[in-house]
Amino acid sequence: MELSKLAKELKPSATLAITAKAKEMKSQGIDVIGFGAGEPDFDTPDNIKEFAKRSIDNGFTKYTAASGIDELKNAIISRIKEDYSVEYDKKEIFVGSGAKHVLYNLFQVLLDADDEVIIPAPYWVSYPEQVRIAGGKPIILSTEQSKGFKVTPSEIQSVITDKTKILVLNYPSNPTGVTFTKEELIEIANIAEKNNLIIISDEIYDKTLYSETNHTSFVQINNSIKERTILVNGVSKTYSMTGWRIGYAAGNKNVLAAMNNLSGQSTSNPTSIAQKASVEAFSGPQDKVGEMVIEFKKRRDFICEELNNIEGISCLIPDGAFYVFPDISYYFGKSYKDGKIENSVDFADFLLNEAKVAVVPGVEFGSDKNIRISYATSMHDIKEGVKRIKEKLNEFFS
Ligand SMILES: *Cc1c(COP(=O)(O)O)cnc(C)c1O
């Protein structure tokens, strides 16, 4: 059967591919340490699970409004108000089947053919693909590790054309863990204002932050910036609920109404039970969130120190999220028994085959000098994985 042009050009998700390969090796009895995962290793908190069970028993198992139930929208509004002191109306909230689906719908309803979307790199893998699927043109803006992987206002200005419609921001960032200060955000906001850009602000790691200063949301800068921003967040990372598939957008009600229409013709509502569970996630006790962050911080400190002690590896200390994104380009040009390392894919293959450690090649995030290591795994595995990496790389010097 002949596939559409779109289908032929679609890229499979790289993170899912590496996880699949590591799983296959494990099933063959090979002891692989997995650093590929893009999800917390903690269980979903019990109070949230209880809420879901109760909603099944109460028969809350039917269609809901496509953009989510009012009870959940109200819980989201209260959470945003408590965290950021900004107010939204119910018409300004859209609930989708995960933040990924929310972003997908956003690009679908905002982009016409050849509209340009500025995406700073390293970026989350799905942004460029989702923009292309919607017919838009991703404009990738590379940033340097030596400059903290931070995009500057003048760099943004330099790629703006009369086709530029959207700027995508993601902070704390997947894959770099880098975040922005309030001052930096204000400067970026000024550029957006001056050039009439829509901001899609993916703040899904807003709670997974290790610095002393709180997260500043883009929508907190001022009211005019809030009005040109679509805030994206969800329950996946904060509450360890990746499988429940609940994400949301907050912003312009016309845009959200269009997303509602799109969902109405495609997915319909996100799972009713997961919506109820998410009400509890946003409005119930929040102490589990802090506990997870404390544990992640211990792991971050350990893994950064260990990696930076390995010859030729240079790793920024992330402010948030649960990934490190070290530069491994020092090893390009080196040969080993089965091959030669020339790029991040070769390096990831080398680690998987030789050290039995699964990582994601940086090229998938728009930076071929790096690899992404997720520390959303046990301290035991982190210690063992880092040890294996160190031993294998040391062989290049013996
Ligand atoms: C995990 C992730 C998402 C998607 O989260 P879901 O709500 O599970 O779909 C979106 N953006 C970034 C940066 C992520 O890391």
Tab-separated table of C-alpha atoms and ligand atoms in Angstrom:
chain	number	residue	atom	x	y	z
A	1	MET	CA	0.000	0.000	0.000
A	2	GLU	CA	1.225	3.465	-0.842
A	3	LEU	CA	1.776	5.688	2.190
A	4	SER	CA	1.194	9.420	2.190
A	5	LYS	CA	4.144	11.770	1.663
A	6	LEU	CA	3.729	12.847	5.275
A	7	ALA	CA	3.917	9.290	6.608
A	8	LYS	CA	7.036	8.562	4.572
A	9	GLU	CA	8.833	11.536	6.046
A	10	LEU	CA	7.826	10.869	9.666
A	11	LYS	CA	10.659	10.057	12.039
A	12	PRO	CA	10.174	7.462	14.760
A	13	SER	CA	10.762	8.731	18.297
A	14	ALA	CA	14.481	8.232	19.058
A	15	THR	CA	14.041	7.905	22.795
A	16	LEU	CA	11.476	5.148	22.338
A	17	ALA	CA	13.784	3.389	19.831
A	18	ILE	CA	16.786	3.251	22.164
A	19	THR	CA	14.585	2.088	25.039
A	20	ALA	CA	13.243	-0.684	22.794
A	21	LYS	CA	16.757	-1.830	21.835
A	22	ALA	CA	17.863	-1.873	25.478
A	23	LYS	CA	14.740	-3.866	26.399
A	24	GLU	CA	15.486	-6.377	23.670
A	25	MET	CA	19.039	-6.856	24.963
A	26	LYS	CA	17.665	-7.303	28.476
A	27	SER	CA	15.230	-9.968	27.259
A	28	GLN	CA	18.214	-11.843	25.814
A	29	GLY	CA	19.638	-11.918	29.320
A	30	ILE	CA	22.131	-9.086	28.764
A	31	ASP	CA	22.424	-6.865	31.812
A	32	VAL	CA	21.864	-3.380	30.360
A	33	ILE	CA	21.753	-0.193	32.429
A	34	GLY	CA	19.043	2.052	30.957
A	35	PHE	CA	19.729	5.783	30.922
A	36	GLY	CA	17.297	6.379	28.072
A	37	ALA	CA	14.026	6.829	29.940
A	38	GLY	CA	12.181	10.120	29.738
A	39	GLU	CA	10.027	9.515	32.804
A	40	PRO	CA	10.397	9.522	36.603
A	41	ASP	CA	11.107	6.105	38.122
A	42	PHE	CA	8.846	6.783	41.139
A	43	ASP	CA	5.394	5.278	41.498
A	44	THR	CA	2.359	7.546	41.107
A	45	PRO	CA	1.456	8.758	44.655
A	46	ASP	CA	-1.186	6.628	46.429
A	47	ASN	CA	-3.718	9.409	47.000
A	48	ILE	CA	-3.869	9.941	43.228
A	49	LYS	CA	-4.303	6.241	42.517
A	50	GLU	CA	-7.060	6.027	45.144
A	51	PHE	CA	-8.936	8.854	43.444
A	52	ALA	CA	-8.789	6.993	40.146
A	53	LYS	CA	-10.082	3.766	41.710
A	54	ARG	CA	-12.940	5.605	43.347
A	55	SER	CA	-13.950	7.261	40.079
A	56	ILE	CA	-14.131	3.833	38.409
A	57	ASP	CA	-16.306	2.528	41.237
A	58	ASN	CA	-18.501	5.603	40.952
A	59	GLY	CA	-19.043	4.911	37.266
A	60	PHE	CA	-17.138	7.922	35.975
A	61	THR	CA	-16.266	5.981	32.851
A	62	LYS	CA	-18.077	7.757	30.013
A	63	TYR	CA	-17.296	10.476	27.463
A	64	THR	CA	-16.573	13.912	28.877
A	65	ALA	CA	-16.283	17.305	27.147
A	66	ALA	CA	-13.485	17.018	24.559
A	67	SER	CA	-11.347	19.677	26.256
A	68	GLY	CA	-11.761	18.176	29.743
A	69	ILE	CA	-14.118	18.312	32.732
A	70	ASP	CA	-14.782	21.592	34.544
A	71	GLU	CA	-13.588	20.097	37.830
A	72	LEU	CA	-10.129	19.495	36.332
A	73	LYS	CA	-10.031	22.887	34.614
A	74	ASN	CA	-10.817	24.508	37.964
A	75	ALA	CA	-8.077	22.480	39.668
A	76	ILE	CA	-5.600	23.627	36.992
A	77	ILE	CA	-6.708	27.255	37.370
A	78	SER	CA	-6.198	27.054	41.147
A	79	ARG	CA	-2.798	25.413	40.809
A	80	ILE	CA	-1.589	28.082	38.345
A	81	LYS	CA	-2.958	30.805	40.604
A	82	GLU	CA	-1.251	29.373	43.670
A	83	ASP	CA	2.061	28.817	41.892
A	84	TYR	CA	2.251	31.906	39.693
A	85	SER	CA	-0.397	34.344	40.971
A	86	VAL	CA	-2.004	34.677	37.556
A	87	GLU	CA	-5.664	34.106	36.743
A	88	TYR	CA	-7.262	32.156	33.934
A	89	ASP	CA	-10.859	31.593	32.939
A	90	LYS	CA	-12.238	28.104	32.210
A	91	LYS	CA	-12.427	28.986	28.500
A	92	GLU	CA	-8.667	29.565	28.606
A	93	ILE	CA	-7.870	25.982	29.693
A	94	PHE	CA	-7.630	22.985	27.358
A	95	VAL	CA	-6.931	19.473	28.630
A	96	GLY	CA	-5.432	16.936	26.234
A	97	SER	CA	-4.047	13.403	26.272
A	98	GLY	CA	-0.636	14.482	27.580
A	99	ALA	CA	1.366	17.634	26.902
A	100	LYS	CA	2.595	16.004	23.698
A	101	HIS	CA	-0.953	15.878	22.352
A	102	VAL	CA	-1.598	19.433	23.541
A	103	LEU	CA	1.476	20.662	21.630
A	104	TYR	CA	0.403	18.680	18.570
A	105	ASN	CA	-3.024	20.307	18.572
A	106	LEU	CA	-1.463	23.732	19.102
A	107	PHE	CA	0.752	23.512	16.019
A	108	GLN	CA	-2.177	22.130	14.010
A	109	VAL	CA	-4.453	25.055	14.808
A	110	LEU	CA	-1.797	27.794	14.591
A	111	LEU	CA	0.279	26.968	11.524
A	112	ASP	CA	-0.353	27.474	7.823
A	113	ALA	CA	2.009	26.181	5.131
A	114	ASP	CA	5.520	27.576	5.540
A	115	ASP	CA	4.821	29.506	8.730
A	116	GLU	CA	8.067	29.532	10.670
A	117	VAL	CA	8.562	28.340	14.238
A	118	ILE	CA	11.759	29.209	16.090
A	119	ILE	CA	13.034	26.271	18.131
A	120	PRO	CA	16.220	26.758	20.166
A	121	ALA	CA	18.466	23.669	20.142
A	122	PRO	CA	19.069	21.406	21.998
A	123	TYR	CA	15.315	20.846	21.811
A	124	TRP	CA	12.775	18.265	22.899
A	125	VAL	CA	12.610	15.716	20.056
A	126	SER	CA	8.975	16.154	19.065
A	127	TYR	CA	8.837	19.932	18.401
A	128	PRO	CA	10.371	19.932	14.896
A	129	GLU	CA	8.413	16.855	13.810
A	130	GLN	CA	5.122	18.245	15.115
A	131	VAL	CA	5.751	21.545	13.314
A	132	ARG	CA	6.489	19.685	10.063
A	133	ILE	CA	3.386	17.510	10.429
A	134	ALA	CA	1.366	20.733	10.701
A	135	GLY	CA	2.963	22.004	7.475
A	136	GLY	CA	5.118	24.604	9.214
A	137	LYS	CA	8.835	25.158	9.007
A	138	PRO	CA	11.016	24.582	12.073
A	139	ILE	CA	13.799	27.155	12.323
A	140	ILE	CA	16.444	25.607	14.546
A	141	LEU	CA	18.546	28.026	16.546
A	142	SER	CA	21.664	26.299	17.891
A	143	THR	CA	23.095	27.256	21.263
A	144	GLU	CA	26.537	26.494	22.683
A	145	GLN	CA	27.328	24.506	25.799
A	146	SER	CA	30.051	27.097	26.571
A	147	LYS	CA	27.278	29.709	26.794
A	148	GLY	CA	25.149	27.522	29.063
A	149	PHE	CA	22.921	26.345	26.184
A	150	LYS	CA	20.974	29.586	26.486
A	151	VAL	CA	19.438	31.284	23.499
A	152	THR	CA	19.919	35.076	23.534
A	153	PRO	CA	17.430	37.743	22.422
A	154	SER	CA	19.758	38.903	19.618
A	155	GLU	CA	20.056	35.351	18.285
A	156	ILE	CA	16.260	35.098	18.222
A	157	GLN	CA	15.999	38.474	16.500
A	158	SER	CA	18.526	37.400	13.856
A	159	VAL	CA	16.316	34.568	12.500
A	160	ILE	CA	12.975	36.394	12.544
A	161	THR	CA	11.374	36.880	9.113
A	162	ASP	CA	7.904	37.977	8.038
A	163	LYS	CA	6.965	34.274	8.158
A	164	THR	CA	7.893	33.801	11.817
A	165	LYS	CA	4.837	33.055	13.886
A	166	ILE	CA	5.869	31.132	17.010
A	167	LEU	CA	8.789	30.894	19.419
A	168	VAL	CA	8.976	27.651	21.398
A	169	LEU	CA	10.569	27.813	24.829
A	170	ASN	CA	11.127	24.863	27.135
A	171	TYR	CA	12.605	25.446	30.547
A	172	PRO	CA	13.876	23.722	32.610
A	173	SER	CA	14.934	22.051	29.388
A	174	ASN	CA	14.746	18.505	28.205
A	175	PRO	CA	17.574	17.544	27.355
A	176	THR	CA	19.928	20.123	28.932
A	177	GLY	CA	18.190	20.840	32.258
A	178	VAL	CA	18.986	24.527	31.776
A	179	THR	CA	16.486	27.124	32.906
A	180	PHE	CA	16.129	30.903	32.473
A	181	THR	CA	16.224	33.641	35.078
A	182	LYS	CA	13.422	36.177	35.261
A	183	GLU	CA	15.697	38.835	33.743
A	184	GLU	CA	16.533	36.610	30.775
A	185	LEU	CA	12.854	35.822	30.246
A	186	ILE	CA	11.977	39.519	30.207
A	187	GLU	CA	14.516	40.149	27.455
A	188	ILE	CA	13.118	37.285	25.389
A	189	ALA	CA	9.603	38.571	26.032
A	190	ASN	CA	10.579	41.994	24.672
A	191	ILE	CA	11.714	40.426	21.397
A	192	ALA	CA	8.470	38.467	21.156
A	193	GLU	CA	6.456	41.619	21.759
A	194	LYS	CA	8.397	43.690	19.266
A	195	ASN	CA	7.945	41.065	16.534
A	196	ASN	CA	4.416	39.998	17.410
A	197	LEU	CA	5.340	36.356	18.074
A	198	ILE	CA	3.227	33.754	19.817
A	199	ILE	CA	5.154	32.034	22.615
A	200	ILE	CA	4.594	28.377	23.317
A	201	SER	CA	6.089	27.944	26.761
A	202	ASP	CA	6.573	24.284	27.684
A	203	GLU	CA	7.083	24.374	31.436
A	204	ILE	CA	6.480	20.693	32.137
A	205	TYR	CA	9.548	20.579	34.438
A	206	ASP	CA	8.568	23.685	36.444
A	207	LYS	CA	8.521	21.692	39.688
A	208	THR	CA	11.626	19.627	38.941
A	209	LEU	CA	14.020	22.433	39.816
A	210	TYR	CA	17.122	22.385	42.028
A	211	SER	CA	18.126	26.031	42.219
A	212	GLU	CA	17.329	28.274	45.177
A	213	THR	CA	15.315	30.702	43.069
A	214	ASN	CA	11.790	29.675	42.142
A	215	HIS	CA	10.666	28.957	38.625
A	216	THR	CA	9.367	32.053	36.826
A	217	SER	CA	6.617	31.265	34.366
A	218	PHE	CA	6.571	33.194	31.112
A	219	VAL	CA	2.970	34.169	31.862
A	220	GLN	CA	4.056	35.987	35.041
A	221	ILE	CA	6.103	38.643	33.249
A	222	ASN	CA	3.181	40.965	32.549
A	223	ASN	CA	-0.358	40.805	31.237
A	224	SER	CA	0.503	41.602	27.656
A	225	ILE	CA	3.064	38.768	27.573
A	226	LYS	CA	0.581	36.433	29.238
A	227	GLU	CA	-1.853	37.168	26.406
A	228	ARG	CA	0.597	36.174	23.692
A	229	THR	CA	1.730	33.028	25.519
A	230	ILE	CA	0.263	29.550	25.516
A	231	LEU	CA	1.456	27.848	28.679
A	232	VAL	CA	1.871	24.062	28.398
A	233	ASN	CA	2.185	21.727	31.378
A	234	GLY	CA	0.775	18.448	32.691
A	235	VAL	CA	0.913	15.768	35.341
A	236	SER	CA	3.466	13.421	33.720
A	237	LYS	CA	6.747	14.649	35.172
A	238	THR	CA	5.673	16.453	38.354
A	239	TYR	CA	3.467	13.680	39.710
A	240	SER	CA	5.112	10.701	38.058
A	241	MET	CA	2.026	10.084	35.904
A	242	THR	CA	3.428	9.577	32.390
A	243	GLY	CA	1.062	6.707	31.606
A	244	TRP	CA	-2.089	8.572	32.593
A	245	ARG	CA	-1.803	10.958	29.634
A	246	ILE	CA	-3.037	14.286	30.957
A	247	GLY	CA	-1.577	17.601	29.833
A	248	TYR	CA	-2.976	21.074	29.449
A	249	ALA	CA	-2.665	24.397	27.681
A	250	ALA	CA	-3.579	27.744	29.238
A	251	GLY	CA	-4.028	30.799	27.050
A	252	ASN	CA	-5.968	32.525	24.284
A	253	LYS	CA	-9.541	31.267	24.221
A	254	ASN	CA	-9.931	31.336	20.413
A	255	VAL	CA	-6.864	29.158	19.984
A	256	LEU	CA	-8.138	26.808	22.673
A	257	ALA	CA	-11.598	26.626	21.123
A	258	ALA	CA	-9.966	25.530	17.861
A	259	MET	CA	-7.978	22.867	19.730
A	260	ASN	CA	-11.230	21.696	21.285
A	261	ASN	CA	-12.752	21.356	17.787
A	262	LEU	CA	-9.725	19.387	16.630
A	263	SER	CA	-9.915	17.021	19.604
A	264	GLY	CA	-13.649	16.706	19.041
A	265	GLN	CA	-12.941	15.305	15.562
A	266	SER	CA	-9.937	13.170	16.465
A	267	THR	CA	-9.248	11.921	19.990
A	268	SER	CA	-12.308	13.238	21.885
A	269	ASN	CA	-11.703	13.645	25.609
A	270	PRO	CA	-8.647	12.409	27.504
A	271	THR	CA	-9.493	9.372	29.675
A	272	SER	CA	-12.213	10.259	32.174
A	273	ILE	CA	-10.539	8.333	35.027
A	274	ALA	CA	-7.160	9.980	34.429
A	275	GLN	CA	-8.864	13.376	34.469
A	276	LYS	CA	-10.313	12.640	37.926
A	277	ALA	CA	-6.940	11.411	39.163
A	278	SER	CA	-5.353	14.629	37.882
A	279	VAL	CA	-7.828	16.718	39.912
A	280	GLU	CA	-6.316	15.062	42.991
A	281	ALA	CA	-2.769	15.523	41.642
A	282	PHE	CA	-3.219	19.291	41.230
A	283	SER	CA	-5.367	19.945	44.326
A	284	GLY	CA	-4.297	17.264	46.825
A	285	PRO	CA	-1.198	17.275	49.055
A	286	GLN	CA	1.937	18.323	47.165
A	287	ASP	CA	4.588	16.921	49.517
A	288	LYS	CA	5.496	13.956	47.278
A	289	VAL	CA	6.653	16.411	44.608
A	290	GLY	CA	9.297	17.884	46.907
A	291	GLU	CA	10.425	14.415	48.008
A	292	MET	CA	11.034	13.378	44.413
A	293	VAL	CA	12.995	16.557	43.726
A	294	ILE	CA	15.263	15.958	46.746
A	295	GLU	CA	16.031	12.470	45.476
A	296	PHE	CA	16.664	13.723	41.910
A	297	LYS	CA	19.029	16.392	43.223
A	298	LYS	CA	21.173	13.798	45.031
A	299	ARG	CA	21.432	11.830	41.819
A	300	ARG	CA	22.191	14.922	39.753
A	301	ASP	CA	25.023	15.954	42.067
A	302	PHE	CA	26.506	12.476	42.000
A	303	ILE	CA	26.277	11.907	38.253
A	304	CYS	CA	27.626	15.354	37.316
A	305	GLU	CA	30.627	14.962	39.562
A	306	GLU	CA	31.384	11.456	38.278
A	307	LEU	CA	30.977	12.367	34.608
A	308	ASN	CA	33.113	15.485	34.868
A	309	ASN	CA	35.861	13.314	36.369
A	310	ILE	CA	36.006	11.187	33.222
A	311	GLU	CA	38.695	12.212	30.734
A	312	GLY	CA	37.194	14.064	27.764
A	313	ILE	CA	33.660	14.428	29.127
A	314	SER	CA	32.284	17.825	29.931
A	315	CYS	CA	28.934	18.159	31.596
A	316	LEU	CA	26.949	21.273	32.557
A	317	ILE	CA	25.248	21.063	35.930
A	318	PRO	CA	21.525	21.189	35.125
A	319	ASP	CA	19.156	23.500	37.025
A	320	GLY	CA	16.197	21.186	36.604
A	321	ALA	CA	14.533	18.213	34.852
A	322	PHE	CA	16.233	14.800	35.247
A	323	TYR	CA	18.767	14.663	32.441
A	324	VAL	CA	22.410	15.501	31.906
A	325	PHE	CA	23.631	16.337	28.426
A	326	PRO	CA	27.421	15.936	28.429
A	327	ASP	CA	29.700	16.866	25.518
A	328	ILE	CA	31.443	13.683	24.359
A	329	SER	CA	32.949	15.017	21.108
A	330	TYR	CA	36.462	14.520	22.500
A	331	TYR	CA	36.052	10.845	21.532
A	332	PHE	CA	35.255	11.526	17.874
A	333	GLY	CA	37.889	9.930	15.660
A	334	LYS	CA	38.714	7.171	18.145
A	335	SER	CA	38.592	3.525	17.030
A	336	TYR	CA	37.706	0.378	18.939
A	337	LYS	CA	37.475	-3.259	17.923
A	338	ASP	CA	34.049	-3.066	16.244
A	339	GLY	CA	34.234	0.373	14.766
A	340	LYS	CA	35.031	4.043	14.951
A	341	ILE	CA	33.283	6.841	16.828
A	342	GLU	CA	32.474	9.745	14.513
A	343	ASN	CA	29.278	11.190	15.998
A	344	SER	CA	26.799	10.926	18.861
A	345	VAL	CA	25.002	7.919	17.332
A	346	ASP	CA	28.304	5.998	17.103
A	347	PHE	CA	29.096	6.986	20.676
A	348	ALA	CA	25.696	5.768	21.926
A	349	ASP	CA	26.150	2.502	19.972
A	350	PHE	CA	29.607	2.115	21.491
A	351	LEU	CA	28.208	2.549	25.010
A	352	LEU	CA	25.336	0.145	24.388
A	353	ASN	CA	27.416	-2.604	22.788
A	354	GLU	CA	30.658	-2.264	24.762
A	355	ALA	CA	29.593	-0.909	28.164
A	356	LYS	CA	25.988	-2.211	28.131
A	357	VAL	CA	24.679	1.248	28.945
A	358	ALA	CA	21.775	2.798	26.997
A	359	VAL	CA	21.860	6.567	26.361
A	360	VAL	CA	20.215	8.738	23.686
A	361	PRO	CA	22.428	10.323	20.983
A	362	GLY	CA	22.422	14.126	21.131
A	363	VAL	CA	21.771	14.490	17.401
A	364	GLU	CA	18.137	13.621	18.127
A	365	PHE	CA	17.931	16.815	20.187
A	366	GLY	CA	19.787	18.876	17.596
A	367	SER	CA	23.300	18.620	19.074
A	368	ASP	CA	25.600	15.934	17.698
A	369	LYS	CA	28.415	16.604	20.194
A	370	ASN	CA	26.364	15.393	23.162
A	371	ILE	CA	24.482	12.441	24.600
A	372	ARG	CA	21.485	12.523	26.914
A	373	ILE	CA	21.659	10.544	30.126
A	374	SER	CA	18.491	10.293	32.189
A	375	TYR	CA	19.024	9.961	35.930
A	376	ALA	CA	15.405	9.019	36.529
A	377	THR	CA	16.645	5.626	37.651
A	378	SER	CA	17.919	4.125	40.908
A	379	MET	CA	21.127	5.337	42.545
A	380	HIS	CA	22.349	1.758	42.269
A	381	ASP	CA	21.978	1.802	38.481
A	382	ILE	CA	23.462	5.284	38.216
A	383	LYS	CA	26.585	4.162	40.094
A	384	GLU	CA	26.929	1.006	38.055
A	385	GLY	CA	26.249	2.759	34.724
A	386	VAL	CA	28.735	5.537	35.317
A	387	LYS	CA	31.349	3.013	36.413
A	388	ARG	CA	30.880	1.066	33.198
A	389	ILE	CA	31.161	4.205	31.072
A	390	LYS	CA	34.320	5.246	32.884
A	391	GLU	CA	35.978	1.842	32.530
A	392	LYS	CA	35.223	1.554	28.824
A	393	LEU	CA	36.394	5.062	28.022
A	394	ASN	CA	39.559	4.550	30.073
A	395	GLU	CA	40.510	1.720	27.705
A	396	PHE	CA	41.219	4.377	25.063
A	397	PHE	CA	44.112	5.562	27.223
A	398	SER	CA	45.670	2.234	28.171
B	1	LIG	C1	7.834	14.620	28.645
B	1	LIG	C2	7.752	15.908	27.903
B	1	LIG	C3	6.562	16.325	27.276
B	1	LIG	C4	5.343	15.440	27.111
B	1	LIG	O1	4.767	15.049	28.251
B	1	LIG	P1	3.386	14.242	28.267
B	1	LIG	O2	2.472	15.092	29.083
B	1	LIG	O3	3.693	12.939	28.918
B	1	LIG	O4	2.906	14.092	26.883
B	1	LIG	C5	6.524	17.570	26.691
B	1	LIG	N1	7.589	18.371	26.694
B	1	LIG	C6	8.753	18.000	27.259
B	1	LIG	C7	9.903	18.944	27.227
B	1	LIG	C8	8.877	16.756	27.872
B	1	LIG	O5	10.054	16.377	28.391
